[in-house]
mmCIF file of C-alpha atoms and ligand atoms in Angstrom:
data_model
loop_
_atom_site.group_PDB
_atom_site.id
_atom_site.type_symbol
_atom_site.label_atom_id
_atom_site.label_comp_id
_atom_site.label_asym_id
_atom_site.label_seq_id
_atom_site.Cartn_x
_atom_site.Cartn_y
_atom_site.Cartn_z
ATOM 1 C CA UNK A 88 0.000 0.000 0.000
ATOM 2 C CA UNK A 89 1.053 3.634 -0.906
ATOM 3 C CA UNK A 90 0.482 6.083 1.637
ATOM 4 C CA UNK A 91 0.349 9.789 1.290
ATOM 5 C CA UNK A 92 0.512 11.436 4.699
ATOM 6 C CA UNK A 93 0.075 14.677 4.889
ATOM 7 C CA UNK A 94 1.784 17.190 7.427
ATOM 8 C CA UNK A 95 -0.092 18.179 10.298
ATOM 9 C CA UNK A 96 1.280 21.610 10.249
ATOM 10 C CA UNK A 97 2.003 22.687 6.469
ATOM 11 C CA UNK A 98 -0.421 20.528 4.731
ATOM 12 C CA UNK A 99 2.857 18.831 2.618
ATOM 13 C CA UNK A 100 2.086 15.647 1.108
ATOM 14 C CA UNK A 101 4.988 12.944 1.852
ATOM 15 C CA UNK A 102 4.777 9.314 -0.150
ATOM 16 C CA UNK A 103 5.336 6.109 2.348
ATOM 17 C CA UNK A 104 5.297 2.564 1.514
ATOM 18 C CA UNK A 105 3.060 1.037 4.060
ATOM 19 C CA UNK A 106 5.450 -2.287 3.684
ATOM 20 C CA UNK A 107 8.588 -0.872 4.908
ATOM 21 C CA UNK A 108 7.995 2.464 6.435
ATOM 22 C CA UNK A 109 9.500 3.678 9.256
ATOM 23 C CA UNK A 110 8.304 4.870 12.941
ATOM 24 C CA UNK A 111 8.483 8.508 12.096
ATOM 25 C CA UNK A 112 9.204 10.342 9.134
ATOM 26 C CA UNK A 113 10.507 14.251 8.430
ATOM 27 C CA UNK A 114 8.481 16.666 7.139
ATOM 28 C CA UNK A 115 10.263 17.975 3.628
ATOM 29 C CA UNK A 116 8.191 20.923 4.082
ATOM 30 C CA UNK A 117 8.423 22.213 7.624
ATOM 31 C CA UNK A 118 10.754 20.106 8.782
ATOM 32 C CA UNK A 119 8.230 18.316 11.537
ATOM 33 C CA UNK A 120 8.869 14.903 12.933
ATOM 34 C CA UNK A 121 5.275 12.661 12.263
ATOM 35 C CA UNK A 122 5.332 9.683 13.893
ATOM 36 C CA UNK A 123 3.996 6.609 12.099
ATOM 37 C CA UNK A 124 1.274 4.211 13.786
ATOM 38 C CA UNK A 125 0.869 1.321 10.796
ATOM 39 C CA UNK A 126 -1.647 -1.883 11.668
ATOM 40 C CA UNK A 127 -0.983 -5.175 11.003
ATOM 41 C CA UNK A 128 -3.671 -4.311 8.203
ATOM 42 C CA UNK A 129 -2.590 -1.519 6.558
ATOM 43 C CA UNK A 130 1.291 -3.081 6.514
ATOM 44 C CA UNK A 131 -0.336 -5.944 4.773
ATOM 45 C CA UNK A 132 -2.122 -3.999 2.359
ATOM 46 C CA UNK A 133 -5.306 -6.448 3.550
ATOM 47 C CA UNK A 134 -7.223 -3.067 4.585
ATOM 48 C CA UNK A 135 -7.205 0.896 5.771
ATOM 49 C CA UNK A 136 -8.225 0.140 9.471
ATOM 50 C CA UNK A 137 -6.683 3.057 10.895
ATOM 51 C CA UNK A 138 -4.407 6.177 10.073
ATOM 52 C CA UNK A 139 -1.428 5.612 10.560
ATOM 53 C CA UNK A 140 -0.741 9.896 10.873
ATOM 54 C CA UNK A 141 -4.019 11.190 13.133
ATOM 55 C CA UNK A 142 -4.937 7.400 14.686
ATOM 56 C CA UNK A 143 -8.342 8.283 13.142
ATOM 57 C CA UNK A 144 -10.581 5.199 12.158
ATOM 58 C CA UNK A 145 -13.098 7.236 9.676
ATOM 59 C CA UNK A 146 -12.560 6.634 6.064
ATOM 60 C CA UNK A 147 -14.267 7.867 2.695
ATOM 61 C CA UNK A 148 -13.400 6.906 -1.138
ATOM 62 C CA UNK A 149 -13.350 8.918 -4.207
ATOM 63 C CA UNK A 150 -11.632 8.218 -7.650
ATOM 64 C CA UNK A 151 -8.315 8.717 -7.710
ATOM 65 C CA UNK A 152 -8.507 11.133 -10.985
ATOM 66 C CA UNK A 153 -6.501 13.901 -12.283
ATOM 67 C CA UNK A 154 -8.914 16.660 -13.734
ATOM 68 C CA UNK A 155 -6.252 17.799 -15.419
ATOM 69 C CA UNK A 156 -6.251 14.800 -18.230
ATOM 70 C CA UNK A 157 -9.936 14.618 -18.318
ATOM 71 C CA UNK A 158 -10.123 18.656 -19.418
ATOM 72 C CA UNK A 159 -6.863 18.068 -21.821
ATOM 73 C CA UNK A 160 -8.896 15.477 -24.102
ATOM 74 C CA UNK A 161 -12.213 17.917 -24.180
ATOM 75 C CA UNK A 162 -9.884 21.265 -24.936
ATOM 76 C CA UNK A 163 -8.062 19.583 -27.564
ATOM 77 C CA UNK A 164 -11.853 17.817 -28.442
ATOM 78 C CA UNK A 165 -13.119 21.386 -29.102
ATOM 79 C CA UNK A 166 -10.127 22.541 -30.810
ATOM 80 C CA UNK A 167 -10.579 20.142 -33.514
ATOM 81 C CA UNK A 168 -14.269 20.121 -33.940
ATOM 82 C CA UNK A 169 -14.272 23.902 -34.227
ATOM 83 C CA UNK A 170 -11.887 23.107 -37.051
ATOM 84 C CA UNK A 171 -14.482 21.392 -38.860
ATOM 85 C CA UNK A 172 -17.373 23.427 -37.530
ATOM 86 C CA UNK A 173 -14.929 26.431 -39.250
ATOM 87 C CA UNK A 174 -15.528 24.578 -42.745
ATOM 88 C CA UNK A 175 -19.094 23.841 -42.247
ATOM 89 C CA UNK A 176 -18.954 20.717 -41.362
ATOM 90 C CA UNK A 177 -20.929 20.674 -37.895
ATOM 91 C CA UNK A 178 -21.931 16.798 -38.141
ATOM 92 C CA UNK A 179 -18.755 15.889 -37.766
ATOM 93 C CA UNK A 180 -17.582 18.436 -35.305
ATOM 94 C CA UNK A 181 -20.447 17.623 -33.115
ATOM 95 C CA UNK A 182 -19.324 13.544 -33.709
ATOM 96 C CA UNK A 183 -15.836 14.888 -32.296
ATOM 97 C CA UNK A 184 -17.097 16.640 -29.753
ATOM 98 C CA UNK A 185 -19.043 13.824 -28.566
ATOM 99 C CA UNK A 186 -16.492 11.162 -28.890
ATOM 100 C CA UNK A 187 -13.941 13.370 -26.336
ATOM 101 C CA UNK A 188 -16.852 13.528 -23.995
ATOM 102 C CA UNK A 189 -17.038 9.311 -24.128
ATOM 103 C CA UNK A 190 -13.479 9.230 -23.941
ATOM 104 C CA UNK A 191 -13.348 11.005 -20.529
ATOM 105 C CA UNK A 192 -16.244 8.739 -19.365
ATOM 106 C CA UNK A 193 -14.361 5.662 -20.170
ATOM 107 C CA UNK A 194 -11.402 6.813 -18.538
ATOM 108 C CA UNK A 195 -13.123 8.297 -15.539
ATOM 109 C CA UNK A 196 -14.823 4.407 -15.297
ATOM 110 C CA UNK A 197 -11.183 3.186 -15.529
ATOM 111 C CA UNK A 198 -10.097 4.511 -12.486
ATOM 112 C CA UNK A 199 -9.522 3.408 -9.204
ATOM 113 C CA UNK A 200 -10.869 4.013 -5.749
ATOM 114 C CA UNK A 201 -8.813 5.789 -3.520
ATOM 115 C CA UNK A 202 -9.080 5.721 -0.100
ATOM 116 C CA UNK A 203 -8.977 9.052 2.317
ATOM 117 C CA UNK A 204 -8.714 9.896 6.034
ATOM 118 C CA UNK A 205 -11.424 12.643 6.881
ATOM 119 C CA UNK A 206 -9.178 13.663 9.558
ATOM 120 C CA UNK A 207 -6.122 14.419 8.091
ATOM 121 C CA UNK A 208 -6.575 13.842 4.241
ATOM 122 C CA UNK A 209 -3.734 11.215 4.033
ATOM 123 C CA UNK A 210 -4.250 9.496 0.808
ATOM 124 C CA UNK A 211 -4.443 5.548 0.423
ATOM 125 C CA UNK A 212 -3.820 3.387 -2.899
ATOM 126 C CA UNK A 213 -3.175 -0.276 -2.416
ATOM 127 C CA UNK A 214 -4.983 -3.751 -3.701
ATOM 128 C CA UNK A 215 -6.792 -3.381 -0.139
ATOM 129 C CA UNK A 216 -10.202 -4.076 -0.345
ATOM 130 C CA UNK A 217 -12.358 -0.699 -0.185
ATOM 131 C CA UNK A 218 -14.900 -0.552 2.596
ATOM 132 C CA UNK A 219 -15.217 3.186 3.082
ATOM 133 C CA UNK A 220 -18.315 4.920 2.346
ATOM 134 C CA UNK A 221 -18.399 8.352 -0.257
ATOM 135 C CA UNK A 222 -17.426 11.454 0.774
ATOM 136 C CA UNK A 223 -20.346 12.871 3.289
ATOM 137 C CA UNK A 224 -19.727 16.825 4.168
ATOM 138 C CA UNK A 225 -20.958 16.929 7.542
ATOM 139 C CA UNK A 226 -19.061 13.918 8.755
ATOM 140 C CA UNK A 227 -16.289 15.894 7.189
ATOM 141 C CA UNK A 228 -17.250 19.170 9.021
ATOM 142 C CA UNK A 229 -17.508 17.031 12.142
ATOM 143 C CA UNK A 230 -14.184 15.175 11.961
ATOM 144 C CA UNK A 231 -11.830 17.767 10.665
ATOM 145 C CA UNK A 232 -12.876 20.451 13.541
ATOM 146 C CA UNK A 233 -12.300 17.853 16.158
ATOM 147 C CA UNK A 234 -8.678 16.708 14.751
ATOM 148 C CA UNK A 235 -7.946 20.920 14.327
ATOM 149 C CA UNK A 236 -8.314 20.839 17.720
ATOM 150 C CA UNK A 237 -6.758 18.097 19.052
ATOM 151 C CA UNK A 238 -3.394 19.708 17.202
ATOM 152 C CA UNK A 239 -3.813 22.968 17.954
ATOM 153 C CA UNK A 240 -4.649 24.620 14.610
ATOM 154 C CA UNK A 241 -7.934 25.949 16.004
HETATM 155 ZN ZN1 ZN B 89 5.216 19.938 7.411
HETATM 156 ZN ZN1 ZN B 90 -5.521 10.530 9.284
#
């Protein structure tokens, strides 16, 4: 499992490999020493249990998707069918136009499910099996206020 823990106090994302990680890793951005709490589980790669940054047990999953490649294939999409649409050729600029729009959807499908700690946003990917829930805001709301706390940001 890949784990990106983020910094309680600067928010910097730092890769770990669950398999081998150590007991504490340095911040790159701040400089902060974060200990590391792994499970049995989560070592495995079996399942995300609990957190190995915050010690949180609350989970949600989204697709782990880049906008960035999805709007790439529709700008360059509309580029070209305006080309056509240009030389009166709508049919086919609309077909274009159309065909980046089931491109994205197939990637989109494509992608995985990534798993995320409401508390601190670390970032899960792994052949674990996904039991979180979706993303629901006011368990959000709920969780991140109470972790603020805890370290002091609030
Ligand atoms: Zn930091
Ligand atoms: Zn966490």
């Amino acid at each position: 499992m890949q784990i990106l823990a983020k910094c309680p106090q600067c928010d910097a994302g730092l890769p770990v490999s669950a398999a081998d990680a150590p007991a504490a890793i340095a911040c790159g951005g701040c400089g902060r020493d974060i200990p590391l709490k792994f499970t049995e589980a989560v070592r495995a790669d079996r399942s995300v249990d609990r957190c190995p940054v915050c010690d949180g047990t609350d989970f949600y999953i989204r697709k782990d998707f880049d906008p960035t490649v999805g709007l790439t294939v529709v700008i360059i999409g509309a580029l070209i069918s305006a080309t056509f649409y240009w030389y009166g050729r709508d049919l086919i600029a609309y077909g274009i136009l159309a065909l980046a729009a089931l491109i994205d959807l197939v990637v989109y499908g494509r992608l995985k499910d990534l798993t995320i700690c409401y508390r601190c946003h670390s970032e899960f990917r792994g052949a674990y099996e996904r039991r979180a829930p979706v993303f629901d805001l006011h368990t959000a709301d709920v969780l991140e206020l109470e972790y603020e706390r805890r370290i002091g940001r609030r």
